[in-house]
Coordinates of C-alpha atoms in Angstrom, one line a residue:
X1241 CA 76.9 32.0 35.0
X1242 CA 74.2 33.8 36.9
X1243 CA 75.2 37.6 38.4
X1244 CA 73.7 39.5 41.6
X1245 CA 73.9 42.9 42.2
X1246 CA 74.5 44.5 45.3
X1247 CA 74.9 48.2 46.5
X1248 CA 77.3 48.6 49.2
X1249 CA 79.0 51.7 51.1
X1250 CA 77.8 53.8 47.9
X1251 CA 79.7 51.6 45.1
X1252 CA 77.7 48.9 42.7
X1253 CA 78.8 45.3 43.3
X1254 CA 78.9 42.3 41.1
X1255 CA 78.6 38.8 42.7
X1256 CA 79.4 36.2 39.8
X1257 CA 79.0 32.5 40.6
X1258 CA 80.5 29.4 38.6
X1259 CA 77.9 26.8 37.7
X1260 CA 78.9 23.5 39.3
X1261 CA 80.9 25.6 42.2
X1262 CA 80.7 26.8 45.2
X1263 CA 83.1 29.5 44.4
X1264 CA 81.9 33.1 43.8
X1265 CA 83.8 36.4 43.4
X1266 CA 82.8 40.1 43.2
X1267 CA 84.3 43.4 41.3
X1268 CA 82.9 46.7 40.6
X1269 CA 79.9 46.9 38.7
X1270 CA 81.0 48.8 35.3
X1271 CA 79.2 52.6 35.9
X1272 CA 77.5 54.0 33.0
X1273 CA 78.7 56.7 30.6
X1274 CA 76.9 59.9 31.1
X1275 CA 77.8 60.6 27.1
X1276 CA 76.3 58.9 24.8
X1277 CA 75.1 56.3 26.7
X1278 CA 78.0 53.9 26.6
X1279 CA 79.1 51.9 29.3
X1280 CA 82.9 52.2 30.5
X1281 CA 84.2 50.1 33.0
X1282 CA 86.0 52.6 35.6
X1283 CA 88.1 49.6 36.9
X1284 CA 90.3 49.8 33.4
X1285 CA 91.4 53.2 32.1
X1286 CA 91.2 54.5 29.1
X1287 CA 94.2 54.4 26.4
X1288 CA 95.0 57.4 25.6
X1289 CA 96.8 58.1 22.5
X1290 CA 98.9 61.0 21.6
X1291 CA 98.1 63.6 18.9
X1292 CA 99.9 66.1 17.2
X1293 CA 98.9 69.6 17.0
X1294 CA 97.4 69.2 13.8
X1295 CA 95.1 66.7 14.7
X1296 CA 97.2 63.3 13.6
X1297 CA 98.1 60.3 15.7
X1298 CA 101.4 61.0 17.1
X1299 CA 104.2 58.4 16.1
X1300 CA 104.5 55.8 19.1
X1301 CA 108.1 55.6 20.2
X1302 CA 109.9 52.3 21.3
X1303 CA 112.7 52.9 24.2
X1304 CA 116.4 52.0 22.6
X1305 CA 117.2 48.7 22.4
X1306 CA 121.0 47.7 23.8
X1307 CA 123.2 46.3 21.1
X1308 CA 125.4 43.5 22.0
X1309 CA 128.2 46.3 21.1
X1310 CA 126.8 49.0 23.8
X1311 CA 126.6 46.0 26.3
X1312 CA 130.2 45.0 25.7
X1313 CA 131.7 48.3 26.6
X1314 CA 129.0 48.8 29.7
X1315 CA 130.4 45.6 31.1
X1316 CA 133.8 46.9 32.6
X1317 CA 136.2 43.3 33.1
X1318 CA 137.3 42.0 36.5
X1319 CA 140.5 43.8 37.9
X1320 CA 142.3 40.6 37.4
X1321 CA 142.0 39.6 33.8
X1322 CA 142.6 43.7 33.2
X1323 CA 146.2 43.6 35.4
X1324 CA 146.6 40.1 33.3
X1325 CA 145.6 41.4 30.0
X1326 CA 148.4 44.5 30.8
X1327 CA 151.3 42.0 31.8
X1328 CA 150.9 40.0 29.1
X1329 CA 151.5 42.4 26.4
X1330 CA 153.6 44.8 28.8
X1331 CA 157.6 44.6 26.8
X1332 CA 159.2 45.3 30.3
X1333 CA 156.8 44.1 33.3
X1334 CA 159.7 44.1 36.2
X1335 CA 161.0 42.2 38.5
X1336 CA 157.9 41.4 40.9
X1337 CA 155.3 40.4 38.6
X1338 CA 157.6 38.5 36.3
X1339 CA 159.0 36.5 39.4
X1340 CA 155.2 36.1 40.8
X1341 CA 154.5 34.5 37.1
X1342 CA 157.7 32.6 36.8
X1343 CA 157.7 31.0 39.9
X1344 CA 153.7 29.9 38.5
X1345 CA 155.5 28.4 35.5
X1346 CA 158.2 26.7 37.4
X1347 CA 156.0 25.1 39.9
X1348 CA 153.3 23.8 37.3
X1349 CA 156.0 22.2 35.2
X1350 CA 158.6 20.8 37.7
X1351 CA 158.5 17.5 36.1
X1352 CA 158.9 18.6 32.9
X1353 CA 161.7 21.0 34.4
X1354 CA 163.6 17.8 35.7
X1355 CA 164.0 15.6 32.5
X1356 CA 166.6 18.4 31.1
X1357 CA 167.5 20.0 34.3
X1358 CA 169.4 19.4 37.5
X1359 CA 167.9 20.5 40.8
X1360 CA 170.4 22.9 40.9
X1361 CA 170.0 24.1 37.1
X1362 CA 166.3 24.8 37.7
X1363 CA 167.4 27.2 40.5
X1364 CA 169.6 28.6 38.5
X1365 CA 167.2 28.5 35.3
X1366 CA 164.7 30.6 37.9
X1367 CA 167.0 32.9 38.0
X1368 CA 167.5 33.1 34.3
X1369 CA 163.7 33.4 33.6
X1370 CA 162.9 35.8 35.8
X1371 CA 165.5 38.4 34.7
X1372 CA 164.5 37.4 31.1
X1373 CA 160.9 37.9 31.5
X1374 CA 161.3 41.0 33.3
X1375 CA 163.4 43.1 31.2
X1376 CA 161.9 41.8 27.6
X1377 CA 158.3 40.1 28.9
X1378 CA 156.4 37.2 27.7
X1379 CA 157.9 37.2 24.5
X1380 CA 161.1 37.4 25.8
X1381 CA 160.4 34.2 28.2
X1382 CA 158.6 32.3 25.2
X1383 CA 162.2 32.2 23.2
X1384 CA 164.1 31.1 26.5
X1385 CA 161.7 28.6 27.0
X1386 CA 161.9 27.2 23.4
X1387 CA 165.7 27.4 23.9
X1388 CA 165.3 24.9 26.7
X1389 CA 162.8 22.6 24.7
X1390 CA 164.3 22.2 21.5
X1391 CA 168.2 22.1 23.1
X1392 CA 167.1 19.5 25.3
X1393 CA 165.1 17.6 22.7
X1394 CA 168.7 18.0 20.1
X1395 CA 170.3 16.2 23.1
X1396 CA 168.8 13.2 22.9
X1397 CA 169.0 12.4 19.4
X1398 CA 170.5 9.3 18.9
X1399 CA 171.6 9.3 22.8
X1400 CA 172.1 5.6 22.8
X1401 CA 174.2 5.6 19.8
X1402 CA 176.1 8.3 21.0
X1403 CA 176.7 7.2 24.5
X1404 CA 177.9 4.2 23.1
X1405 CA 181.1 5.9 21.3
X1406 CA 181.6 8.3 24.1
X1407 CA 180.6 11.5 22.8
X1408 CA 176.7 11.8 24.9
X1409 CA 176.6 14.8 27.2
X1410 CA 177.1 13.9 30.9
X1411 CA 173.6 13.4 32.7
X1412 CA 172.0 11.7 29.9
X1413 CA 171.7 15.3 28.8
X1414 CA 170.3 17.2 32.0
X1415 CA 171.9 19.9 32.0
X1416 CA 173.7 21.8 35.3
X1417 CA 174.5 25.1 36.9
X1418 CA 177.2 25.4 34.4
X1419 CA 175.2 24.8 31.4
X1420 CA 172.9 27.0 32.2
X1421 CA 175.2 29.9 32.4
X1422 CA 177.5 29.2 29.6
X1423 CA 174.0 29.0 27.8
X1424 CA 172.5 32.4 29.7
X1425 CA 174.6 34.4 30.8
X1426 CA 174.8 36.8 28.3
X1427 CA 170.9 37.0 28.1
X1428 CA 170.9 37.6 31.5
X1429 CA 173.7 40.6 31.3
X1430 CA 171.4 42.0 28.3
X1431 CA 168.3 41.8 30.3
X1432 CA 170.4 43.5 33.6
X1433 CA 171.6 46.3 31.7
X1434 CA 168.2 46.6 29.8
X1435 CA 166.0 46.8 33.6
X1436 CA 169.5 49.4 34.6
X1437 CA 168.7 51.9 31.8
X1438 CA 172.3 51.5 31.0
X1439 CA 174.2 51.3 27.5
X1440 CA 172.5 52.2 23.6
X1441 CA 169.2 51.2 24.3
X1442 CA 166.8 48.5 25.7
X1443 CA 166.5 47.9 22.4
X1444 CA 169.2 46.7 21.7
X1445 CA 170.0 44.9 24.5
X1446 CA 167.0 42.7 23.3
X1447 CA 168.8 42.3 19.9
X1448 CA 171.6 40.7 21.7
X1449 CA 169.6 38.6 23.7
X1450 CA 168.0 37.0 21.0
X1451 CA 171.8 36.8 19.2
X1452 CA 172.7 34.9 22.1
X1453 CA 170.0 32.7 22.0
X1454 CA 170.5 32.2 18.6
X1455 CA 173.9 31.3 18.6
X1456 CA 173.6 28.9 21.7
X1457 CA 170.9 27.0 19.7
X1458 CA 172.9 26.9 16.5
X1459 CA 175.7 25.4 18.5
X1460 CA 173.7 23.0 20.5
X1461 CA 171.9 21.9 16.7
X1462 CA 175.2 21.7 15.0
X1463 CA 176.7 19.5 17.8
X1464 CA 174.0 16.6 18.5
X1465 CA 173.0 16.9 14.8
X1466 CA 176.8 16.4 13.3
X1467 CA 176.9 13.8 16.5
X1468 CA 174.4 11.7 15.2
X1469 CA 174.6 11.9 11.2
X1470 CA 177.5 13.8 10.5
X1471 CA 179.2 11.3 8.0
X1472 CA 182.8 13.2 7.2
X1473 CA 183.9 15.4 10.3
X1474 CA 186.6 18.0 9.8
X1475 CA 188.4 20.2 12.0
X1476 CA 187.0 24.2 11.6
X1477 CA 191.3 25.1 11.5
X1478 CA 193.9 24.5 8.3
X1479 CA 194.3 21.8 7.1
X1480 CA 190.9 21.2 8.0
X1481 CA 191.9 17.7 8.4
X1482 CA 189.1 14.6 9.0
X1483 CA 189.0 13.7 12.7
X1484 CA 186.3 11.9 14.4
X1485 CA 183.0 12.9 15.4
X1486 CA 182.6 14.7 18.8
X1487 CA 186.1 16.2 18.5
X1488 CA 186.2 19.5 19.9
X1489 CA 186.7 22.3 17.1
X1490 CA 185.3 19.6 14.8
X1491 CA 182.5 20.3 12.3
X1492 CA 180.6 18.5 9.9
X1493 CA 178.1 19.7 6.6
X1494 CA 175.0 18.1 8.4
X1495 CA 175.6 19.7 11.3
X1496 CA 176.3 23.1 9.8
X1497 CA 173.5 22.6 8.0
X1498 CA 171.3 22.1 10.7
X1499 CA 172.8 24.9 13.1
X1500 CA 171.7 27.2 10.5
X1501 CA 168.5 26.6 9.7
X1502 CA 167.9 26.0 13.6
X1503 CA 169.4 29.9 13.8
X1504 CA 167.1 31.0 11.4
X1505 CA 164.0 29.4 12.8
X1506 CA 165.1 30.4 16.0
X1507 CA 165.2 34.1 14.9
X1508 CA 161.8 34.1 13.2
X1509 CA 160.2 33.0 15.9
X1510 CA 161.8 36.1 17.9
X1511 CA 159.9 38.1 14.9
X1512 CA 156.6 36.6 15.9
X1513 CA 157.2 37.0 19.9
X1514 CA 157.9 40.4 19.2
X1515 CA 161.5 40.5 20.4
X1516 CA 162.9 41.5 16.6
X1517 CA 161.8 42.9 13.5
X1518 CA 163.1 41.0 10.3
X1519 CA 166.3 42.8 10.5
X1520 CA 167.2 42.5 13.7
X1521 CA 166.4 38.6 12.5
X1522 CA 168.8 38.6 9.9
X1523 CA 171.5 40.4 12.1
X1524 CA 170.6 37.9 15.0
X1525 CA 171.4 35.0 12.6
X1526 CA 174.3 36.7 11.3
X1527 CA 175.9 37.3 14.7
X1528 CA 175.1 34.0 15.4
X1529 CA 176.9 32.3 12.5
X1530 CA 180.5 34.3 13.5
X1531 CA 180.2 33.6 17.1
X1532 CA 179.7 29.6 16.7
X1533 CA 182.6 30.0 13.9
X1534 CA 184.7 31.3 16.4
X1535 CA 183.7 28.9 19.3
X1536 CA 184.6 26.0 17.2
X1537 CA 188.1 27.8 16.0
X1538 CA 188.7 27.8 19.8
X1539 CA 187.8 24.7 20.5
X1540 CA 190.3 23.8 18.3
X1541 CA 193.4 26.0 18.9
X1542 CA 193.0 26.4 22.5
X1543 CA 190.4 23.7 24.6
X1544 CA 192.3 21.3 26.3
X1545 CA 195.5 22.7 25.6
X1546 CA 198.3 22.9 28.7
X1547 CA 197.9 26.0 30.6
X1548 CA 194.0 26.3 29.4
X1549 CA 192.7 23.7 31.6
X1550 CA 190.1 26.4 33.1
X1551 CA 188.7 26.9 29.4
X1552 CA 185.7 23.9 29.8
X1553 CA 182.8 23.3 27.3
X1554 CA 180.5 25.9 29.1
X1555 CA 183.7 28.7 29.5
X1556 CA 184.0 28.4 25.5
X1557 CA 180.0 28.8 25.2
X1558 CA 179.8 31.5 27.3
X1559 CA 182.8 33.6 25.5
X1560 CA 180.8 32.7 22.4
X1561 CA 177.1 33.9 23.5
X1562 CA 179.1 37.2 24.5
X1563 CA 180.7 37.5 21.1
X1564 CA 177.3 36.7 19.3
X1565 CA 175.9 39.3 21.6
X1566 CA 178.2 42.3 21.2
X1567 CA 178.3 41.6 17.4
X1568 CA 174.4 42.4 16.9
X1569 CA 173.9 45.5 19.1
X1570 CA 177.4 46.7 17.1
X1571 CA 175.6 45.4 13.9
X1572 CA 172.4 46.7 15.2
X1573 CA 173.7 50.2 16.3
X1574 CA 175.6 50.2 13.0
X1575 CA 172.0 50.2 10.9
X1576 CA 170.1 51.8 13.5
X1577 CA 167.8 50.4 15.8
X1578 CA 168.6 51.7 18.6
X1579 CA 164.7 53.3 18.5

């Protein structure tokens, strides 16, 4: 490249020219140094480096670098997921927020909703929830909702076999307004007195909740199970004679069985939700095992008789998710976990 100089206004200018274009540019012609003869370009400065006071290089120091960890607790998360991280592990949320997510649930699985409910029972199931959820939270909803999954799964074991010989629930199974409170409404009184402050302690009102819950499963098991398999079906009174299956009182060893283990499993998961510790399990199954004792020594003695017309399938469930209730917060109180 070739190079003109030029003075101008006082400052030393450099024209450079490309060969083979017709482009040029200028800068600053690099002044001399007046020590030692060097040339320094004034257009770049200098580096400077640091030194110590005795003379050596000083240590160049790099600025902090951010950690994932440091950036993770900068980043503060959205109001929303915070209020949704604290109502999902909240024990007692209330009444608004557990309605606002209920009603969420309800209308994202109507049609699931509709192949074990009535119209009427998912109003009445709303209800349910919502009181559920509110007193004893997500956990508490969790065991409701399994209650209503495996029941109405139980139910239709078999259902063609056991419409056939007369002994199916009505509705193919879908259950009404009067199922749903012979099978809630002593998990709804628990979770009402729980949200009132009223009584031994919220919790034991959750013990009894999950007693209840327990002991309607049990029963449910027991029934459709013994329905379906039960092979010798005797009555639960003396002389414990053999009657057919589906006869009220009636009770068979696979059925038993089953209502058991279903009490058991029922309870554990109550562990795992939270709602129980393993022995408030073991008092839950308990409870549960003398209330359906005594549900199907009523059936027996009493269901059906003159004078008892009143006393229907869901009357005689509700007495015995009462009884299984009051027997584990006495049991619980007893051993002491009213803390």
């Amino acid at each position: 490249r070739r190079a003109f100089a030029a003075h101008r206004g006082g400052r030393s200018m450099t024209t450079i020219s490309v060969p083979g274009t017709t482009a040029r540019c200028r800068r600053p012609t690099p002044a001399a140094s007046s020590a030692g003869g060097k040339r320094v370009d004034s257009a770049v400065p200098a580096r400077r480096v640091g030194t110590l006071s005795s003379g050596a290089p000083r240590a160049k120091i790099w600025p902090r670098r951010r950690t994932a960890r440091s950036l993770a607790g900068a980043r503060a998360l959205p109001p929303f997921v915070e209020e949704m991280s604290a109502f999902l592990v909240n024990p007692s949320p209330g009444l608004v927020p557990a309605a606002a997510a209920n009603t969420v649930v309800f209308t994202g699985g109507i049609k699931v909703l509709l192949k074990g409910l009535t119209w009427p029972g998912v109003i009445n199931s709303w209800f349910l929830g919502t009181t559920v959820m509110a007193a004893f939270g997500v956990g508490g909803y969790v065991l409701v909702c399994l209650y209503f999954v495996f029941g109405s799964a139980v139910t239709k074991i078999k259902l063609e076999q056991k419409q056939a010989e007369g002994i199916a629930e009505a509705r193919g199974g879908r259950r009404g307004i009067g199922s749903v409170w012979g099978s809630g409404i002593a998990g709804i009184a628990c979770a009402c007195l729980a949200l009132a402050g009223v009584g031994p302690g919220e919790c034991l009102w959750r013990l009894g909740f999950v007693a209840s819950f327990c002991s309607k499963l049990s029963d449910t098991t027991a029934s459709e199970v013994g329905k379906a398999y039960g092979k010798t079906t005797y009555m639960s009174t003396p002389p414990f004679q053999r009657v057919p299956r589906g006869t009220e009182g009636a009770v068979s060893l696979e059925g038993t069985v089953a209502g058991i283990g279903a009490s058991l499993g029922f309870a554990g998961v109550a562990v795992l939700a939270g709602q129980a510790d393993l022995t408030g399990a073991l008092i839950a199954t308990l409870a549960a095992f003398v209330a359906t004792t005594a549900e199907s020594w009523l059936g027996a003695t009493t269901q059906g008789e003159a004078g008892f017309e009143w006393l229907t399938n869901d009357v005689v469930n509700a007495v015995q998710i009462t009884l299984a209730a009051l027997v584990a917060v006495a049991m619980g109180a007893a051993v002491s976990l009213s803390g």
